Amino acid sequence: KMTKKMKKIDNGAAYYLLMAGLWVLCFLVCGCCCAHPNNSTTTPSAACASLHVVVHYPESRLCATCELLIGTDFNWTVVAVSPDGTLAPTPNAVLTPAGSDRWVSKPIPYDAATHKGKWIELTLIRFTSQFGADTICPVNGGLIRNMGERTFVQLDGTCNQTADVYPFFCTRTGTITPLANVASPQLNNTRTIYVYQPPSLVENPLPRTVHMVALSDGQIVQWMDSALDASALAGVARETVVVGVATAYTNNNNNNTQQRMFELTFSKCHDCSPCPGGYAPACNCSDLAPNGHSGGSDLYLDFVTQTVFPLVRSKLRVHTTGATQGIAGYSLGGLTACYAAYTRSSEFSRAHCSSPSLWWNCNEFERRVIPNHKPVPGTSALYLDVGSAEGAIMTDPTRSVYHALARERGDVYVVGRTLWLDVGQGDYHEPNSWLRRMYTAVPTLYPSVTPPTTERVREASAELLMSAAEG
């Protein structure tokens, strides 16, 4: 009897030892305790999962008493009132310094069976308990949340998912840096390049992947920095570097009109008919392009991709891919933008074609370019806009190209998703009209990540109830 009793004890001990070993293994592999998201219990879940957040932010931009905190859809309470009446961070919200301008969160556990595939929002808080101590980023009451684009992460249900975040808190204006005398081996000339950095990159210049847009006639970027700042601060557009490629001067002619005509047209000018919109000067090549000086867009685009983009990437220490590179332009620049994103979508995935000169060579873009090229679906997006008061030579070809793309290339260009047309009522062919329409074009082409609320961990109804309770 004693032997049987000892065997039962040994078997029971072995069982509990086995369970304890499995639990330790779960902890080591998953890096979490499979706790309920509110941290009120450590009851094991059948599907252990957690998210680890890595925040990249320059340590030199933090004050001596500053801390970085994180709030999520699971728990927005990152500070609490201490018994003495001061604010103090909640322990689970504090990010731990990990060196090299990196801060890491504690594992954020969740139930994979319930939340896998859903989106969670992350908010970064810059905090100091010493009022007035943050002289680098003056704040009211000792804390301030990150500005700009909201941060969302889709939960994948694993125990080691990592999300990298590059926040900014203090800077409200971007900067424009001119790079003088940039040589073009492709075009055998030089010009100034104007580089606009958004507020986020000014404050937090750590290396990362960004969107980069080439702007033809790039000297006009100096007129649009306030509009770009507004889009960045409102969080309606992605972090975007705008590279203004100024119009070049030829070595022997201070008038750059002919060089501009060469660089921003994709084919040699030739007399044609009928003239678009009945506008005869659009068919007169002797006036448009004396001595046939036209058709150099491919050389110009080679200059942008082979010289300009690599130069800017190196100076800013950022990365881009074809999917994050775009192009924009006005008038002939708009024509070149459409041509680039349509024929070279692996290098320019998105284009803002503003008041585009699609009348060129009697609508050659629609007649010859569209039928003879086809971007890979999912690689190209076009935003066309034009002023209603610009005249038929501008409005008719723009409308016609828009409908041709929707009709003949519907597998590539889906209206409202990768193809848009904005007709500005009362707008003329002048820069202020284009700038006004740009406020819509930028967040449309480069929208911030905002998943449907019904796909988030915190449902819309809960948000409305919370708003009602707080209000």
Coordinates of C-alpha atoms in Angstrom, one line a residue:
K1 CA 0.0 0.0 0.0
M2 CA 2.8 2.3 0.9
T3 CA 4.5 1.6 -2.5
K4 CA 1.3 2.4 -4.4
K5 CA 0.8 5.6 -2.4
M6 CA 4.4 6.7 -3.2
K7 CA 3.8 6.0 -6.9
K8 CA 0.7 8.2 -6.8
I9 CA 2.7 11.0 -5.1
D10 CA 5.5 10.6 -7.7
N11 CA 3.0 10.7 -10.6
G12 CA 1.3 13.8 -9.2
A13 CA 4.6 15.5 -8.6
A14 CA 5.7 14.7 -12.1
Y15 CA 2.5 16.1 -13.5
Y16 CA 2.9 19.4 -11.7
L17 CA 6.6 19.6 -12.6
L18 CA 5.6 19.0 -16.2
M19 CA 3.0 21.7 -16.2
A20 CA 5.4 24.1 -14.5
G21 CA 8.0 23.4 -17.1
L22 CA 5.5 24.1 -19.9
W23 CA 4.5 27.4 -18.3
V24 CA 8.1 28.5 -18.0
L25 CA 8.6 27.5 -21.6
C26 CA 5.6 29.6 -22.7
F27 CA 7.0 32.6 -20.7
L28 CA 10.5 32.3 -22.3
V29 CA 9.3 31.8 -25.9
C30 CA 6.4 34.2 -25.9
G31 CA 8.0 36.8 -23.6
C32 CA 4.6 37.3 -21.9
C33 CA 2.5 35.9 -19.1
C34 CA -0.5 35.5 -21.4
A35 CA -2.2 38.0 -19.1
H36 CA -5.4 39.7 -19.8
P37 CA -4.8 43.1 -21.5
N38 CA -5.9 45.1 -18.5
N39 CA -3.1 43.3 -16.4
S40 CA -5.7 42.5 -13.7
T41 CA -5.0 38.7 -13.9
T42 CA -2.3 36.4 -15.0
T43 CA -4.7 33.5 -15.9
P44 CA -3.1 31.6 -18.8
S45 CA -4.8 31.9 -22.2
A46 CA -4.9 29.2 -24.8
A47 CA -3.4 31.7 -27.3
C48 CA -0.6 33.7 -25.8
A49 CA 0.4 36.8 -27.8
S50 CA 2.1 40.1 -27.3
L51 CA 3.3 43.2 -29.0
H52 CA 6.7 44.8 -28.4
V53 CA 7.1 48.5 -29.3
V54 CA 10.4 50.0 -30.1
V55 CA 10.5 53.8 -30.1
H56 CA 13.3 55.5 -32.1
Y57 CA 13.9 59.0 -30.8
P58 CA 17.1 61.1 -30.4
E59 CA 18.2 61.1 -26.7
S60 CA 19.7 64.5 -27.3
R61 CA 16.2 65.9 -27.8
L62 CA 15.0 64.8 -24.3
C63 CA 15.5 66.8 -21.2
A64 CA 17.3 65.3 -18.2
T65 CA 14.1 64.4 -16.3
C66 CA 12.0 63.5 -19.4
E67 CA 10.5 60.1 -19.9
L68 CA 8.8 58.4 -22.9
L69 CA 5.5 56.7 -22.2
I70 CA 3.2 54.6 -24.3
G71 CA -0.6 54.3 -24.3
T72 CA -2.7 51.8 -26.4
D73 CA -6.3 50.9 -27.1
F74 CA -5.9 48.4 -24.2
N75 CA -5.0 51.0 -21.7
W76 CA -4.8 54.8 -22.3
T77 CA -4.0 55.6 -18.6
V78 CA -0.2 56.4 -18.7
V79 CA -0.1 58.9 -15.8
A80 CA -1.8 58.9 -12.4
V81 CA -2.1 61.4 -9.6
S82 CA 0.3 60.6 -6.7
P83 CA -0.8 61.0 -3.0
D84 CA 1.0 64.4 -2.9
G85 CA -1.0 65.6 -5.9
T86 CA 1.8 65.4 -8.5
L87 CA 1.6 63.3 -11.7
A88 CA 3.5 60.1 -12.0
P89 CA 3.8 57.6 -14.9
T90 CA 2.1 54.2 -14.5
P91 CA 4.8 51.5 -14.4
N92 CA 3.6 49.6 -17.5
A93 CA 3.6 52.7 -19.6
V94 CA 7.2 53.6 -19.1
L95 CA 9.6 52.9 -22.0
T96 CA 13.0 51.6 -21.1
P97 CA 16.2 53.0 -22.7
A98 CA 17.9 50.4 -24.8
G99 CA 20.8 52.5 -26.2
S100 CA 21.4 53.9 -29.7
D101 CA 18.4 56.3 -29.4
R102 CA 16.0 53.4 -28.8
W103 CA 13.3 52.9 -26.1
V104 CA 11.4 49.6 -25.7
S105 CA 8.0 48.9 -24.1
K106 CA 7.1 46.1 -21.8
P107 CA 5.4 43.3 -23.7
I108 CA 1.8 44.3 -24.4
P109 CA -0.2 41.0 -24.0
Y110 CA -3.5 40.2 -25.6
D111 CA -5.7 37.2 -26.4
A112 CA -4.9 36.2 -30.0
A113 CA -8.1 34.3 -30.4
T114 CA -10.0 37.5 -29.8
H115 CA -7.7 40.2 -31.3
K116 CA -5.6 38.6 -34.1
G117 CA -6.0 40.6 -37.3
K118 CA -7.4 43.7 -35.5
W119 CA -5.7 47.0 -35.3
I120 CA -4.3 48.7 -32.2
E121 CA -3.5 52.4 -31.9
L122 CA -0.3 53.5 -30.1
T123 CA 0.2 57.0 -28.6
L124 CA 3.6 58.2 -27.4
I125 CA 3.8 60.7 -24.5
R126 CA 6.7 62.9 -23.6
F127 CA 6.5 63.4 -19.8
T128 CA 8.4 65.1 -17.0
S129 CA 7.1 65.4 -13.4
Q130 CA 9.1 68.6 -12.9
F131 CA 7.0 71.5 -14.3
G132 CA 9.1 73.8 -16.5
A133 CA 12.0 71.3 -16.7
D134 CA 11.5 70.5 -20.4
T135 CA 13.1 73.6 -22.0
I136 CA 13.7 71.8 -25.3
C137 CA 10.0 71.1 -25.8
P138 CA 7.9 73.4 -23.5
V139 CA 4.7 71.7 -22.5
N140 CA 1.7 72.5 -20.3
G141 CA 1.6 70.5 -17.2
G142 CA 4.6 68.3 -17.9
L143 CA 3.3 66.0 -20.7
I144 CA 2.5 66.2 -24.4
R145 CA 1.5 63.5 -27.0
N146 CA 3.2 62.9 -30.3
M147 CA 2.2 65.0 -33.2
G148 CA 1.4 64.2 -36.8
E149 CA 0.2 60.9 -38.2
R150 CA -1.6 58.5 -35.8
T151 CA 0.2 55.1 -35.3
F152 CA -1.7 51.9 -35.9
V153 CA -0.4 48.3 -35.8
Q154 CA -2.3 45.2 -37.0
L155 CA -1.9 42.4 -34.4
D156 CA -0.5 39.2 -36.0
G157 CA -1.3 36.9 -33.0
T158 CA 2.3 36.0 -32.3
C159 CA 4.3 36.4 -29.1
N160 CA 7.2 38.3 -30.7
Q161 CA 5.7 41.0 -32.9
T162 CA 7.6 44.2 -33.0
A163 CA 6.4 47.7 -34.0
D164 CA 8.9 50.5 -34.7
V165 CA 7.8 54.0 -34.1
Y166 CA 9.5 57.4 -34.9
P167 CA 7.6 60.1 -33.0
F168 CA 8.0 63.8 -32.8
F169 CA 6.6 66.2 -30.2
C170 CA 7.9 69.8 -30.5
T171 CA 8.5 70.9 -34.0
R172 CA 5.7 72.5 -36.0
T173 CA 7.5 73.7 -39.1
G174 CA 9.5 72.0 -41.8
T175 CA 12.7 73.2 -43.4
I176 CA 13.8 73.9 -46.9
T177 CA 17.5 73.3 -47.7
P178 CA 18.9 74.4 -51.1
L179 CA 21.6 72.2 -52.6
A180 CA 23.3 74.4 -55.2
N181 CA 25.0 73.4 -58.4
V182 CA 23.9 69.8 -58.5
A183 CA 25.4 68.4 -61.7
S184 CA 23.4 66.3 -64.1
P185 CA 25.5 63.9 -66.2
Q186 CA 22.3 62.9 -68.0
L187 CA 21.4 66.4 -69.2
N188 CA 24.9 68.0 -69.1
N189 CA 23.8 70.9 -66.9
T190 CA 23.5 72.0 -63.3
R191 CA 20.8 73.4 -61.1
T192 CA 19.7 74.0 -57.5
I193 CA 17.7 71.3 -55.7
Y194 CA 15.4 72.4 -52.9
V195 CA 14.8 69.8 -50.2
Y196 CA 11.8 70.1 -47.9
Q197 CA 12.0 68.1 -44.7
P198 CA 8.7 67.7 -42.8
P199 CA 8.6 68.7 -39.1
S200 CA 8.9 65.0 -38.0
L201 CA 12.2 64.6 -39.8
V202 CA 13.5 67.9 -38.6
E203 CA 13.0 66.9 -34.9
N204 CA 13.7 63.2 -35.3
P205 CA 16.3 62.6 -38.1
L206 CA 17.0 59.0 -37.3
P207 CA 17.3 56.8 -40.4
R208 CA 14.1 55.2 -41.7
T209 CA 12.0 54.7 -44.8
V210 CA 10.0 57.8 -45.9
H211 CA 8.0 58.9 -48.9
M212 CA 9.9 61.1 -51.3
V213 CA 8.3 63.2 -54.1
A214 CA 10.2 64.9 -56.9
L215 CA 8.6 68.3 -57.8
S216 CA 9.3 69.7 -61.2
D217 CA 9.9 73.5 -61.4
G218 CA 11.0 72.8 -57.9
Q219 CA 11.8 76.4 -56.9
I220 CA 8.1 76.7 -56.2
V221 CA 8.4 74.4 -53.2
Q222 CA 9.2 77.6 -51.3
W223 CA 5.5 78.6 -51.8
M224 CA 4.1 75.4 -50.5
D225 CA 5.9 74.6 -47.3
S226 CA 3.1 76.0 -45.1
A227 CA 0.6 73.7 -46.9
L228 CA 2.9 70.7 -46.4
D229 CA 3.4 71.6 -42.8
A230 CA -0.3 71.7 -42.3
S231 CA -0.8 68.2 -43.8
A232 CA 2.0 66.8 -41.6
L233 CA 0.8 68.3 -38.3
A234 CA -2.8 67.4 -38.9
G235 CA -1.7 63.8 -39.4
V236 CA -3.7 63.4 -42.6
A237 CA -0.7 62.6 -44.8
R238 CA 2.3 60.3 -44.5
E239 CA 5.8 61.6 -43.7
T240 CA 6.9 63.0 -47.0
V241 CA 10.1 64.6 -48.2
V242 CA 9.6 66.9 -51.2
V243 CA 12.5 67.3 -53.6
G244 CA 12.2 70.5 -55.7
V245 CA 14.1 70.0 -58.9
A246 CA 14.5 73.5 -60.2
T247 CA 14.4 74.3 -63.9
A248 CA 17.9 74.3 -65.2
Y249 CA 19.7 77.0 -67.2
T250 CA 21.6 76.1 -70.3
N251 CA 25.3 77.0 -70.4
N252 CA 24.9 79.6 -73.1
N253 CA 21.4 81.0 -72.6
N254 CA 20.1 82.6 -69.4
N255 CA 16.5 82.1 -70.7
N256 CA 15.6 78.6 -69.4
T257 CA 12.3 78.3 -71.3
Q258 CA 13.8 76.1 -74.1
Q259 CA 15.5 73.9 -71.6
R260 CA 12.3 73.5 -69.6
M261 CA 10.4 72.6 -72.8
F262 CA 13.1 69.9 -73.5
E263 CA 13.1 68.4 -70.1
L264 CA 9.4 68.3 -69.4
T265 CA 8.1 66.9 -72.7
F266 CA 8.3 63.2 -73.5
S267 CA 8.4 63.4 -77.3
K268 CA 9.7 65.6 -80.1
C269 CA 7.3 68.4 -81.0
H270 CA 5.6 68.0 -84.4
D271 CA 2.9 69.9 -86.2
C272 CA -0.5 68.2 -85.8
S273 CA -4.2 68.7 -86.0
P274 CA -6.9 69.2 -84.9
C275 CA -5.5 71.5 -82.3
P276 CA -6.8 70.7 -78.7
G277 CA -9.5 73.0 -77.6
G278 CA -9.3 74.8 -81.0
Y279 CA -6.2 76.6 -79.6
A280 CA -3.9 77.0 -82.7
P281 CA -0.7 77.9 -80.8
A282 CA -0.7 74.5 -79.2
C283 CA 0.1 73.1 -82.7
N284 CA 2.8 75.5 -83.6
C285 CA 6.1 73.8 -82.9
S286 CA 8.2 76.7 -84.2
D287 CA 6.9 78.7 -81.3
L288 CA 6.7 75.9 -78.7
A289 CA 10.1 74.3 -79.4
P290 CA 12.4 76.2 -81.6
N291 CA 14.9 74.0 -83.4
G292 CA 13.0 70.9 -82.2
H293 CA 14.3 71.3 -78.6
S294 CA 11.8 68.9 -76.9
G295 CA 11.4 65.3 -76.0
G296 CA 13.9 65.0 -73.1
S297 CA 11.6 63.7 -70.3
D298 CA 13.3 60.3 -70.0
L299 CA 16.7 61.9 -69.5
Y300 CA 15.2 64.2 -66.9
L301 CA 13.6 61.3 -65.1
D302 CA 16.9 59.4 -65.2
F303 CA 18.5 62.4 -63.6
V304 CA 15.9 62.4 -60.8
T305 CA 16.2 58.6 -60.1
Q306 CA 19.9 58.2 -60.7
T307 CA 21.3 61.4 -59.3
V308 CA 18.8 63.5 -57.3
F309 CA 17.1 60.8 -55.1
P310 CA 20.4 59.1 -54.2
L311 CA 21.9 62.5 -53.2
V312 CA 18.9 63.4 -51.0
R313 CA 18.7 59.9 -49.4
S314 CA 22.4 60.2 -48.5
K315 CA 22.2 63.7 -47.0
L316 CA 19.1 62.9 -44.9
R317 CA 20.1 59.3 -44.1
V318 CA 16.7 58.0 -45.2
H319 CA 15.5 55.1 -47.3
T320 CA 13.0 55.0 -50.2
T321 CA 11.7 52.3 -52.6
G322 CA 9.8 52.6 -55.8
A323 CA 6.6 52.2 -53.8
T324 CA 7.4 55.2 -51.6
Q325 CA 8.7 57.5 -54.5
G326 CA 6.4 59.9 -56.3
I327 CA 6.4 62.9 -58.6
A328 CA 4.4 66.1 -58.9
G329 CA 4.3 69.0 -61.3
Y330 CA 2.3 71.8 -62.7
S331 CA 1.5 72.5 -66.4
L332 CA 4.4 70.8 -68.4
G333 CA 5.5 69.4 -65.0
G334 CA 2.1 67.9 -64.7
L335 CA 2.4 66.3 -68.1
T336 CA 5.8 64.8 -67.0
A337 CA 4.3 63.6 -63.7
C338 CA 1.6 61.6 -65.5
Y339 CA 4.1 60.2 -68.0
A340 CA 6.5 59.1 -65.2
A341 CA 4.0 57.3 -63.1
Y342 CA 2.3 55.7 -66.1
T343 CA 5.5 54.5 -67.9
R344 CA 7.9 54.1 -65.0
S345 CA 5.7 53.0 -62.1
S346 CA 8.5 50.9 -60.6
E347 CA 10.3 54.2 -59.9
F348 CA 7.4 56.6 -59.4
S349 CA 4.4 54.9 -57.9
R350 CA 2.2 58.1 -57.5
A351 CA 1.8 61.3 -59.4
H352 CA 0.1 64.6 -58.8
C353 CA -0.6 65.9 -62.4
S354 CA -1.7 69.4 -61.8
S355 CA -3.1 71.4 -64.8
P356 CA -1.2 69.0 -66.9
S357 CA -0.3 69.9 -70.5
L358 CA -1.9 66.8 -71.9
W359 CA -2.6 68.7 -75.1
W360 CA 1.0 68.1 -76.1
N361 CA 1.3 66.9 -79.7
C362 CA -2.4 66.9 -80.1
N363 CA -3.2 64.7 -77.1
E364 CA -0.3 62.3 -77.7
F365 CA -0.4 60.9 -74.2
E366 CA -3.9 59.6 -74.7
R367 CA -3.4 58.6 -78.3
R368 CA 0.0 56.8 -78.0
V369 CA 1.3 56.5 -74.5
I370 CA -1.8 54.9 -72.9
P371 CA -2.3 52.2 -75.6
N372 CA 1.4 51.3 -75.8
H373 CA 2.2 51.0 -72.0
K374 CA 0.5 49.3 -69.1
P375 CA 1.6 49.7 -65.5
V376 CA 1.5 46.6 -63.3
P377 CA -1.7 46.7 -61.2
G378 CA -1.1 48.1 -57.8
T379 CA 2.0 50.1 -58.7
S380 CA 0.6 53.3 -60.1
A381 CA -1.8 56.0 -58.9
L382 CA -2.6 59.3 -60.6
Y383 CA -4.2 62.4 -59.2
L384 CA -5.3 64.8 -62.0
D385 CA -6.6 68.3 -61.3
V386 CA -7.4 71.3 -63.5
G387 CA -9.1 74.6 -63.1
S388 CA -12.5 75.1 -64.7
A389 CA -11.5 78.5 -66.0
E390 CA -8.3 77.4 -67.7
G391 CA -10.0 76.9 -71.1
A392 CA -10.8 73.9 -73.2
I393 CA -7.2 73.3 -74.2
M394 CA -6.5 72.3 -70.5
T395 CA -9.8 70.9 -69.3
D396 CA -10.8 68.8 -72.3
P397 CA -7.6 66.7 -72.6
T398 CA -7.5 66.2 -68.8
R399 CA -11.0 65.0 -68.6
S400 CA -10.4 62.8 -71.7
V401 CA -7.3 61.1 -70.2
Y402 CA -9.1 60.5 -66.9
H403 CA -12.0 58.7 -68.6
A404 CA -9.6 56.8 -70.9
L405 CA -7.6 55.5 -68.0
A406 CA -10.8 54.4 -66.1
R407 CA -12.2 52.8 -69.2
E408 CA -9.1 51.1 -70.8
R409 CA -6.9 50.5 -67.7
G410 CA -9.6 49.7 -65.1
D411 CA -7.5 46.9 -63.7
V412 CA -4.8 49.4 -62.8
Y413 CA -6.7 52.6 -62.1
V414 CA -9.7 52.4 -59.9
V415 CA -11.7 55.6 -59.5
G416 CA -11.5 56.9 -56.0
R417 CA -8.6 54.5 -55.0
T418 CA -5.8 54.9 -57.6
L419 CA -7.3 57.5 -59.9
W420 CA -8.8 60.9 -59.1
L421 CA -9.9 64.0 -61.0
D422 CA -10.4 67.4 -59.2
V423 CA -11.8 70.3 -61.2
G424 CA -11.3 73.5 -59.3
Q425 CA -14.3 75.7 -59.9
G426 CA -13.1 79.2 -61.0
D427 CA -9.4 78.2 -60.9
Y428 CA -7.2 79.6 -63.6
H429 CA -3.8 78.4 -65.0
E430 CA -1.8 80.0 -62.2
P431 CA 0.1 78.8 -59.1
N432 CA -2.3 79.9 -56.4
S433 CA -5.1 77.8 -57.9
W434 CA -2.7 74.8 -57.9
L435 CA -1.6 75.3 -54.4
R436 CA -5.2 75.5 -53.2
R437 CA -6.0 72.1 -54.8
M438 CA -2.8 70.6 -53.3
Y439 CA -4.4 70.6 -49.8
T440 CA -6.6 67.8 -51.1
A441 CA -4.1 66.1 -53.4
V442 CA -1.3 65.4 -50.8
P443 CA -3.5 63.5 -48.2
T444 CA -5.3 61.7 -51.1
L445 CA -2.1 60.4 -52.7
Y446 CA -0.2 59.9 -49.4
P447 CA -2.8 59.1 -46.8
S448 CA -2.0 58.3 -43.3
V449 CA -2.8 54.8 -42.1
T450 CA -6.3 54.8 -40.6
P451 CA -8.0 51.4 -40.4
P452 CA -11.8 51.2 -40.2
T453 CA -12.8 51.6 -36.6
T454 CA -14.8 48.3 -36.7
E455 CA -11.4 46.6 -37.3
R456 CA -9.8 48.1 -34.2
V457 CA -9.5 46.5 -30.8
R458 CA -11.6 49.3 -29.4
E459 CA -14.9 49.4 -31.3
A460 CA -16.7 52.5 -32.4
S461 CA -19.5 52.1 -29.9
A462 CA -17.0 52.1 -27.0
E463 CA -15.4 55.3 -28.3
L464 CA -18.8 57.0 -28.6
L465 CA -19.8 55.9 -25.1
M466 CA -16.5 57.1 -23.7
S467 CA -16.9 60.5 -25.5
A468 CA -20.5 60.8 -24.1
A469 CA -19.3 60.0 -20.6
E470 CA -16.5 62.5 -20.8
G471 CA -18.7 65.2 -22.4

